[in-house]
Amino acid sequence: MKSDGIHSMVALQDMTTGARKMRNFYAIKPDSGIYQQEFGYYSLERWKSEGHIKQNITQSELAQLFGFDPPGKHFIGGLGWCEGGFCPLFEEKVLEERDDEYEVVQDFAGRSVLCFKNRRQGFMPEYIDHPVKDSKTWEEKCKWRLDPKTPERYTNLEERMNQAKKAAGEGQIICQQVVGGYMYLRSLMGPLELMYLLYDDPDLIHDCMKTWFELADAVIAKHQEYITLDEIFFGEDICYNHGSLISKDMIREMLFPYYQQLLTNAKRRQIDKNRKIFFQLDTDGFSDDVIDLYQEIGMDYLSPFEVASGCDVVRTGKERPNLLISGGFDKRILAQSKEAIDREIARIMPEMKRRGGYIPTCDHGVPEEVSFENYMHYRKRMLEFAE
């Protein structure tokens, strides 16, 4: 049996450093070196303008500056993330001019978005309209864009799979990303309109989810002809600061049958029949409310534990010793003092390192209010737990 990460697992001693640390994380190995990474940044432009980092800094240079580990996880896309996996995408175009400062644009997912003129990134978008109102608009505008047989979906398949094979040979976690059902429906209909349609037109919701499943199942099956998966990762965002945005009964009825079938089919198709597929869920808000619920269908891993909504990785780590956890460092504290940063590190890191199965990151992107000096202090302290 070939130990190539596809037909069988690469031996731990033959893995790259980043892959070995990542595998120890998935094994919830106590007291192992903690994998070093970050959720993301809203602060880079400030740091560039202040001269702390150069304008054209690369991701590898950032990783070296901040002491991040070499890659331990390889992501496979093709199935959306915050929106459905449309192919073709909607045409991006200006729909309306609003005075000298604002314009309404149609984005790649068919939504009408209020933007600053000549600036469509770097701020929280204001969505004015969404493409799906009923079965007619669903069929006309969106459903056909989610056809798994569209040839253009697979134009660079061989190149992407060769990259995945290389990563698998290093022992990296091979992770298939998928837009979660709630996030997908919300992007089609809008957060408020979805709430009504769940009750008023359940047939439409089921048709949307059936289409979601058929696309995800077909694309993942194609990928599994080449590689063995280690994880399926849903971008869900199904919580707000008091818990789930829709009822647990509604989640079980409208989402879980499609999730269970997708996970079952993916497990059945594995090239390496002995390989576990981990199931990760990403949601902002107070996620404690849905842990038991999603564990009903096998969730292993939850992120990013938004502190402002009441999440606490130390509490959850004690309550759920078998749950993989990432995130959970309060991004607001990074904008305070070094002493405040030190106190939070002392509260979280020794406990979670002893436990294992934890990757610390901010609970969302590093805000622009965070000074470069504070962030570098944070990174230096985090590296104390890297070995």
PDB file of N, CA and C in Angstrom, residues 172-248:
ATOM      1  N   GLN A 172      -0.436  16.759   4.711  1.00  0.00           N
ATOM      2  CA  GLN A 172      -1.366  17.822   5.065  1.00  0.00           C
ATOM      3  C   GLN A 172      -2.809  17.302   5.126  1.00  0.00           C
ATOM      4  N   ILE A 173      -3.617  17.964   5.946  1.00  0.00           N
ATOM      5  CA  ILE A 173      -5.052  17.728   5.982  1.00  0.00           C
ATOM      6  C   ILE A 173      -5.641  18.214   4.658  1.00  0.00           C
ATOM      7  N   ILE A 174      -6.381  17.352   3.983  1.00  0.00           N
ATOM      8  CA  ILE A 174      -7.036  17.729   2.721  1.00  0.00           C
ATOM      9  C   ILE A 174      -8.488  18.057   3.039  1.00  0.00           C
ATOM     10  N   CYS A 175      -8.826  19.326   2.875  1.00  0.00           N
ATOM     11  CA  CYS A 175     -10.103  19.861   3.360  1.00  0.00           C
ATOM     12  C   CYS A 175     -10.948  20.376   2.200  1.00  0.00           C
ATOM     13  N   GLN A 176     -12.137  19.822   2.061  1.00  0.00           N
ATOM     14  CA  GLN A 176     -13.109  20.293   1.074  1.00  0.00           C
ATOM     15  C   GLN A 176     -14.003  21.350   1.705  1.00  0.00           C
ATOM     16  N   GLN A 177     -13.967  22.565   1.177  1.00  0.00           N
ATOM     17  CA  GLN A 177     -14.825  23.638   1.673  1.00  0.00           C
ATOM     18  C   GLN A 177     -16.158  23.636   0.916  1.00  0.00           C
ATOM     19  N   VAL A 178     -17.241  23.884   1.661  1.00  0.00           N
ATOM     20  CA  VAL A 178     -18.584  23.916   1.092  1.00  0.00           C
ATOM     21  C   VAL A 178     -19.359  25.045   1.765  1.00  0.00           C
ATOM     22  N   VAL A 179     -20.098  25.813   0.986  1.00  0.00           N
ATOM     23  CA  VAL A 179     -21.011  26.765   1.615  1.00  0.00           C
ATOM     24  C   VAL A 179     -22.081  25.972   2.361  1.00  0.00           C
ATOM     25  N   GLY A 180     -22.316  26.319   3.638  1.00  0.00           N
ATOM     26  CA  GLY A 180     -23.344  25.636   4.405  1.00  0.00           C
ATOM     27  C   GLY A 180     -24.736  26.001   3.919  1.00  0.00           C
ATOM     28  N   GLY A 181     -25.700  25.166   4.239  1.00  0.00           N
ATOM     29  CA  GLY A 181     -27.051  25.358   3.725  1.00  0.00           C
ATOM     30  C   GLY A 181     -27.682  26.669   4.145  1.00  0.00           C
ATOM     31  N   TYR A 182     -27.538  27.046   5.416  1.00  0.00           N
ATOM     32  CA  TYR A 182     -28.124  28.309   5.852  1.00  0.00           C
ATOM     33  C   TYR A 182     -27.461  29.483   5.151  1.00  0.00           C
ATOM     34  N   MET A 183     -26.132  29.487   5.090  1.00  0.00           N
ATOM     35  CA  MET A 183     -25.413  30.591   4.438  1.00  0.00           C
ATOM     36  C   MET A 183     -25.806  30.695   2.964  1.00  0.00           C
ATOM     37  N   TYR A 184     -25.948  29.568   2.322  1.00  0.00           N
ATOM     38  CA  TYR A 184     -26.341  29.500   0.909  1.00  0.00           C
ATOM     39  C   TYR A 184     -27.747  30.055   0.708  1.00  0.00           C
ATOM     40  N   LEU A 185     -28.698  29.607   1.522  1.00  0.00           N
ATOM     41  CA  LEU A 185     -30.068  30.097   1.392  1.00  0.00           C
ATOM     42  C   LEU A 185     -30.150  31.592   1.670  1.00  0.00           C
ATOM     43  N   ARG A 186     -29.420  32.052   2.676  1.00  0.00           N
ATOM     44  CA  ARG A 186     -29.412  33.483   3.016  1.00  0.00           C
ATOM     45  C   ARG A 186     -28.872  34.318   1.868  1.00  0.00           C
ATOM     46  N   SER A 187     -27.855  33.812   1.184  1.00  0.00           N
ATOM     47  CA  SER A 187     -27.290  34.582   0.074  1.00  0.00           C
ATOM     48  C   SER A 187     -28.241  34.630  -1.113  1.00  0.00           C
ATOM     49  N   LEU A 188     -29.074  33.613  -1.246  1.00  0.00           N
ATOM     50  CA  LEU A 188     -30.060  33.596  -2.333  1.00  0.00           C
ATOM     51  C   LEU A 188     -31.234  34.525  -2.059  1.00  0.00           C
ATOM     52  N   MET A 189     -31.703  34.557  -0.824  1.00  0.00           N
ATOM     53  CA  MET A 189     -32.990  35.175  -0.505  1.00  0.00           C
ATOM     54  C   MET A 189     -32.895  36.383   0.406  1.00  0.00           C
ATOM     55  N   GLY A 190     -31.807  36.513   1.145  1.00  0.00           N
ATOM     56  CA  GLY A 190     -31.682  37.554   2.149  1.00  0.00           C
ATOM     57  C   GLY A 190     -32.071  37.020   3.513  1.00  0.00           C
ATOM     58  N   PRO A 191     -31.465  37.524   4.578  1.00  0.00           N
ATOM     59  CA  PRO A 191     -31.698  36.952   5.910  1.00  0.00           C
ATOM     60  C   PRO A 191     -33.124  37.071   6.406  1.00  0.00           C
ATOM     61  N   LEU A 192     -33.798  38.180   6.143  1.00  0.00           N
ATOM     62  CA  LEU A 192     -35.173  38.341   6.603  1.00  0.00           C
ATOM     63  C   LEU A 192     -36.139  37.558   5.724  1.00  0.00           C
ATOM     64  N   GLU A 193     -35.974  37.674   4.405  1.00  0.00           N
ATOM     65  CA  GLU A 193     -36.872  36.990   3.478  1.00  0.00           C
ATOM     66  C   GLU A 193     -36.803  35.481   3.662  1.00  0.00           C
ATOM     67  N   LEU A 194     -35.620  34.973   3.963  1.00  0.00           N
ATOM     68  CA  LEU A 194     -35.469  33.535   4.204  1.00  0.00           C
ATOM     69  C   LEU A 194     -36.344  33.073   5.358  1.00  0.00           C
ATOM     70  N   MET A 195     -36.417  33.889   6.416  1.00  0.00           N
ATOM     71  CA  MET A 195     -37.219  33.505   7.583  1.00  0.00           C
ATOM     72  C   MET A 195     -38.689  33.260   7.203  1.00  0.00           C
ATOM     73  N   TYR A 196     -39.208  34.126   6.329  1.00  0.00           N
ATOM     74  CA  TYR A 196     -40.595  33.956   5.884  1.00  0.00           C
ATOM     75  C   TYR A 196     -40.746  32.754   4.958  1.00  0.00           C
ATOM     76  N   LEU A 197     -39.806  32.601   4.028  1.00  0.00           N
ATOM     77  CA  LEU A 197     -39.930  31.543   3.027  1.00  0.00           C
ATOM     78  C   LEU A 197     -39.780  30.153   3.635  1.00  0.00           C
ATOM     79  N   LEU A 198     -39.046  30.036   4.728  1.00  0.00           N
ATOM     80  CA  LEU A 198     -38.950  28.745   5.403  1.00  0.00           C
ATOM     81  C   LEU A 198     -40.329  28.230   5.807  1.00  0.00           C
ATOM     82  N   TYR A 199     -41.211  29.147   6.162  1.00  0.00           N
ATOM     83  CA  TYR A 199     -42.577  28.781   6.550  1.00  0.00           C
ATOM     84  C   TYR A 199     -43.545  28.850   5.375  1.00  0.00           C
ATOM     85  N   ASP A 200     -43.423  29.890   4.551  1.00  0.00           N
ATOM     86  CA  ASP A 200     -44.410  30.134   3.501  1.00  0.00           C
ATOM     87  C   ASP A 200     -44.205  29.267   2.268  1.00  0.00           C
ATOM     88  N   ASP A 201     -42.975  28.854   1.995  1.00  0.00           N
ATOM     89  CA  ASP A 201     -42.705  28.095   0.768  1.00  0.00           C
ATOM     90  C   ASP A 201     -41.645  27.025   1.027  1.00  0.00           C
ATOM     91  N   PRO A 202     -41.953  26.046   1.874  1.00  0.00           N
ATOM     92  CA  PRO A 202     -40.967  25.003   2.162  1.00  0.00           C
ATOM     93  C   PRO A 202     -40.546  24.203   0.933  1.00  0.00           C
ATOM     94  N   ASP A 203     -41.442  24.092  -0.064  1.00  0.00           N
ATOM     95  CA  ASP A 203     -41.074  23.369  -1.290  1.00  0.00           C
ATOM     96  C   ASP A 203     -39.924  24.067  -2.009  1.00  0.00           C
ATOM     97  N   LEU A 204     -39.934  25.395  -2.015  1.00  0.00           N
ATOM     98  CA  LEU A 204     -38.840  26.150  -2.620  1.00  0.00           C
ATOM     99  C   LEU A 204     -37.543  25.892  -1.861  1.00  0.00           C
ATOM    100  N   ILE A 205     -37.604  25.913  -0.543  1.00  0.00           N
ATOM    101  CA  ILE A 205     -36.406  25.681   0.268  1.00  0.00           C
ATOM    102  C   ILE A 205     -35.838  24.298  -0.022  1.00  0.00           C
ATOM    103  N   HIS A 206     -36.700  23.297  -0.084  1.00  0.00           N
ATOM    104  CA  HIS A 206     -36.222  21.935  -0.342  1.00  0.00           C
ATOM    105  C   HIS A 206     -35.643  21.808  -1.754  1.00  0.00           C
ATOM    106  N   ASP A 207     -36.226  22.509  -2.715  1.00  0.00           N
ATOM    107  CA  ASP A 207     -35.666  22.461  -4.069  1.00  0.00           C
ATOM    108  C   ASP A 207     -34.288  23.116  -4.098  1.00  0.00           C
ATOM    109  N   CYS A 208     -34.135  24.233  -3.390  1.00  0.00           N
ATOM    110  CA  CYS A 208     -32.821  24.883  -3.296  1.00  0.00           C
ATOM    111  C   CYS A 208     -31.809  23.959  -2.630  1.00  0.00           C
ATOM    112  N   MET A 209     -32.211  23.286  -1.559  1.00  0.00           N
ATOM    113  CA  MET A 209     -31.290  22.404  -0.851  1.00  0.00           C
ATOM    114  C   MET A 209     -30.998  21.135  -1.656  1.00  0.00           C
ATOM    115  N   LYS A 210     -31.972  20.619  -2.368  1.00  0.00           N
ATOM    116  CA  LYS A 210     -31.721  19.463  -3.239  1.00  0.00           C
ATOM    117  C   LYS A 210     -30.688  19.828  -4.304  1.00  0.00           C
ATOM    118  N   THR A 211     -30.801  21.028  -4.849  1.00  0.00           N
ATOM    119  CA  THR A 211     -29.835  21.496  -5.839  1.00  0.00           C
ATOM    120  C   THR A 211     -28.458  21.679  -5.204  1.00  0.00           C
ATOM    121  N   TRP A 212     -28.428  22.245  -3.980  1.00  0.00           N
ATOM    122  CA  TRP A 212     -27.169  22.362  -3.227  1.00  0.00           C
ATOM    123  C   TRP A 212     -26.511  21.007  -3.071  1.00  0.00           C
ATOM    124  N   PHE A 213     -27.297  20.011  -2.658  1.00  0.00           N
ATOM    125  CA  PHE A 213     -26.757  18.666  -2.433  1.00  0.00           C
ATOM    126  C   PHE A 213     -26.229  18.057  -3.729  1.00  0.00           C
ATOM    127  N   GLU A 214     -26.997  18.141  -4.787  1.00  0.00           N
ATOM    128  CA  GLU A 214     -26.594  17.501  -6.042  1.00  0.00           C
ATOM    129  C   GLU A 214     -25.298  18.099  -6.580  1.00  0.00           C
ATOM    130  N   LEU A 215     -25.140  19.416  -6.453  1.00  0.00           N
ATOM    131  CA  LEU A 215     -23.899  20.051  -6.886  1.00  0.00           C
ATOM    132  C   LEU A 215     -22.734  19.615  -5.992  1.00  0.00           C
ATOM    133  N   ALA A 216     -22.911  19.731  -4.666  1.00  0.00           N
ATOM    134  CA  ALA A 216     -21.827  19.387  -3.749  1.00  0.00           C
ATOM    135  C   ALA A 216     -21.429  17.928  -3.889  1.00  0.00           C
ATOM    136  N   ASP A 217     -22.398  17.048  -3.996  1.00  0.00           N
ATOM    137  CA  ASP A 217     -22.109  15.619  -4.096  1.00  0.00           C
ATOM    138  C   ASP A 217     -21.337  15.296  -5.371  1.00  0.00           C
ATOM    139  N   ALA A 218     -21.742  15.895  -6.475  1.00  0.00           N
ATOM    140  CA  ALA A 218     -21.082  15.618  -7.747  1.00  0.00           C
ATOM    141  C   ALA A 218     -19.648  16.154  -7.777  1.00  0.00           C
ATOM    142  N   VAL A 219     -19.452  17.375  -7.283  1.00  0.00           N
ATOM    143  CA  VAL A 219     -18.112  17.970  -7.304  1.00  0.00           C
ATOM    144  C   VAL A 219     -17.183  17.228  -6.345  1.00  0.00           C
ATOM    145  N   ILE A 220     -17.668  16.905  -5.154  1.00  0.00           N
ATOM    146  CA  ILE A 220     -16.838  16.160  -4.210  1.00  0.00           C
ATOM    147  C   ILE A 220     -16.500  14.779  -4.766  1.00  0.00           C
ATOM    148  N   ALA A 221     -17.464  14.131  -5.425  1.00  0.00           N
ATOM    149  CA  ALA A 221     -17.189  12.830  -6.050  1.00  0.00           C
ATOM    150  C   ALA A 221     -16.084  12.945  -7.080  1.00  0.00           C
ATOM    151  N   LYS A 222     -16.101  13.995  -7.870  1.00  0.00           N
ATOM    152  CA  LYS A 222     -15.049  14.216  -8.860  1.00  0.00           C
ATOM    153  C   LYS A 222     -13.697  14.382  -8.172  1.00  0.00           C
ATOM    154  N   HIS A 223     -13.656  15.169  -7.105  1.00  0.00           N
ATOM    155  CA  HIS A 223     -12.401  15.359  -6.375  1.00  0.00           C
ATOM    156  C   HIS A 223     -11.909  14.045  -5.764  1.00  0.00           C
ATOM    157  N   GLN A 224     -12.842  13.224  -5.289  1.00  0.00           N
ATOM    158  CA  GLN A 224     -12.460  11.977  -4.638  1.00  0.00           C
ATOM    159  C   GLN A 224     -11.966  10.917  -5.619  1.00  0.00           C
ATOM    160  N   GLU A 225     -12.084  11.159  -6.896  1.00  0.00           N
ATOM    161  CA  GLU A 225     -11.431  10.281  -7.862  1.00  0.00           C
ATOM    162  C   GLU A 225      -9.914  10.426  -7.797  1.00  0.00           C
ATOM    163  N   TYR A 226      -9.452  11.551  -7.250  1.00  0.00           N
ATOM    164  CA  TYR A 226      -8.020  11.868  -7.227  1.00  0.00           C
ATOM    165  C   TYR A 226      -7.406  11.764  -5.833  1.00  0.00           C
ATOM    166  N   ILE A 227      -8.170  12.131  -4.811  1.00  0.00           N
ATOM    167  CA  ILE A 227      -7.585  12.274  -3.476  1.00  0.00           C
ATOM    168  C   ILE A 227      -8.515  11.665  -2.423  1.00  0.00           C
ATOM    169  N   THR A 228      -7.935  11.444  -1.222  1.00  0.00           N
ATOM    170  CA  THR A 228      -8.708  11.059  -0.044  1.00  0.00           C
ATOM    171  C   THR A 228      -8.898  12.299   0.820  1.00  0.00           C
ATOM    172  N   LEU A 229     -10.126  12.558   1.204  1.00  0.00           N
ATOM    173  CA  LEU A 229     -10.424  13.728   2.024  1.00  0.00           C
ATOM    174  C   LEU A 229     -10.169  13.440   3.506  1.00  0.00           C
ATOM    175  N   ASP A 230      -9.716  14.467   4.202  1.00  0.00           N
ATOM    176  CA  ASP A 230      -9.606  14.415   5.659  1.00  0.00           C
ATOM    177  C   ASP A 230     -10.705  15.210   6.339  1.00  0.00           C
ATOM    178  N   GLU A 231     -11.291  16.170   5.618  1.00  0.00           N
ATOM    179  CA  GLU A 231     -12.262  17.052   6.278  1.00  0.00           C
ATOM    180  C   GLU A 231     -13.219  17.633   5.255  1.00  0.00           C
ATOM    181  N   ILE A 232     -14.462  17.823   5.681  1.00  0.00           N
ATOM    182  CA  ILE A 232     -15.440  18.642   4.967  1.00  0.00           C
ATOM    183  C   ILE A 232     -15.818  19.789   5.892  1.00  0.00           C
ATOM    184  N   PHE A 233     -15.710  20.995   5.382  1.00  0.00           N
ATOM    185  CA  PHE A 233     -15.774  22.224   6.180  1.00  0.00           C
ATOM    186  C   PHE A 233     -16.914  23.081   5.650  1.00  0.00           C
ATOM    187  N   PHE A 234     -17.967  23.253   6.470  1.00  0.00           N
ATOM    188  CA  PHE A 234     -19.132  24.050   6.087  1.00  0.00           C
ATOM    189  C   PHE A 234     -18.985  25.481   6.594  1.00  0.00           C
ATOM    190  N   GLY A 235     -19.080  26.456   5.700  1.00  0.00           N
ATOM    191  CA  GLY A 235     -19.223  27.856   6.082  1.00  0.00           C
ATOM    192  C   GLY A 235     -20.696  28.125   6.326  1.00  0.00           C
ATOM    193  N   GLU A 236     -21.111  28.180   7.581  1.00  0.00           N
ATOM    194  CA  GLU A 236     -22.535  28.172   7.904  1.00  0.00           C
ATOM    195  C   GLU A 236     -23.064  29.500   8.443  1.00  0.00           C
ATOM    196  N   ASP A 237     -22.351  30.115   9.415  1.00  0.00           N
ATOM    197  CA  ASP A 237     -22.796  31.382  10.024  1.00  0.00           C
ATOM    198  C   ASP A 237     -24.270  31.367  10.395  1.00  0.00           C
ATOM    199  N   ILE A 238     -24.653  30.372  11.173  1.00  0.00           N
ATOM    200  CA  ILE A 238     -26.070  30.171  11.489  1.00  0.00           C
ATOM    201  C   ILE A 238     -26.447  30.735  12.855  1.00  0.00           C
ATOM    202  N   CYS A 239     -25.499  31.405  13.542  1.00  0.00           N
ATOM    203  CA  CYS A 239     -25.773  31.933  14.883  1.00  0.00           C
ATOM    204  C   CYS A 239     -25.630  33.454  14.930  1.00  0.00           C
ATOM    205  N   TYR A 240     -26.335  34.050  15.880  1.00  0.00           N
ATOM    206  CA  TYR A 240     -26.135  35.458  16.231  1.00  0.00           C
ATOM    207  C   TYR A 240     -25.791  35.482  17.706  1.00  0.00           C
ATOM    208  N   ASN A 241     -25.862  36.643  18.362  1.00  0.00           N
ATOM    209  CA  ASN A 241     -25.298  36.718  19.711  1.00  0.00           C
ATOM    210  C   ASN A 241     -26.142  36.056  20.794  1.00  0.00           C
ATOM    211  N   HIS A 242     -27.300  35.489  20.431  1.00  0.00           N
ATOM    212  CA  HIS A 242     -28.096  34.746  21.408  1.00  0.00           C
ATOM    213  C   HIS A 242     -28.347  33.305  20.982  1.00  0.00           C
ATOM    214  N   GLY A 243     -27.692  32.852  19.926  1.00  0.00           N
ATOM    215  CA  GLY A 243     -27.869  31.462  19.519  1.00  0.00           C
ATOM    216  C   GLY A 243     -28.229  31.327  18.051  1.00  0.00           C
ATOM    217  N   SER A 244     -28.881  30.227  17.705  1.00  0.00           N
ATOM    218  CA  SER A 244     -29.149  29.931  16.291  1.00  0.00           C
ATOM    219  C   SER A 244     -30.209  30.884  15.724  1.00  0.00           C
ATOM    220  N   LEU A 245     -30.034  31.214  14.450  1.00  0.00           N
ATOM    221  CA  LEU A 245     -30.920  32.164  13.782  1.00  0.00           C
ATOM    222  C   LEU A 245     -32.241  31.541  13.361  1.00  0.00           C
ATOM    223  N   ILE A 246     -32.248  30.229  13.186  1.00  0.00           N
ATOM    224  CA  ILE A 246     -33.502  29.521  12.925  1.00  0.00           C
ATOM    225  C   ILE A 246     -33.618  28.396  13.949  1.00  0.00           C
ATOM    226  N   SER A 247     -34.814  27.877  14.113  1.00  0.00           N
ATOM    227  CA  SER A 247     -35.047  26.904  15.184  1.00  0.00           C
ATOM    228  C   SER A 247     -34.300  25.604  14.913  1.00  0.00           C
ATOM    229  N   LYS A 248     -34.043  24.876  15.982  1.00  0.00           N
ATOM    230  CA  LYS A 248     -33.364  23.594  15.835  1.00  0.00           C
ATOM    231  C   LYS A 248     -34.219  22.598  15.052  1.00  0.00           C
TER     232      LYS A 248
END
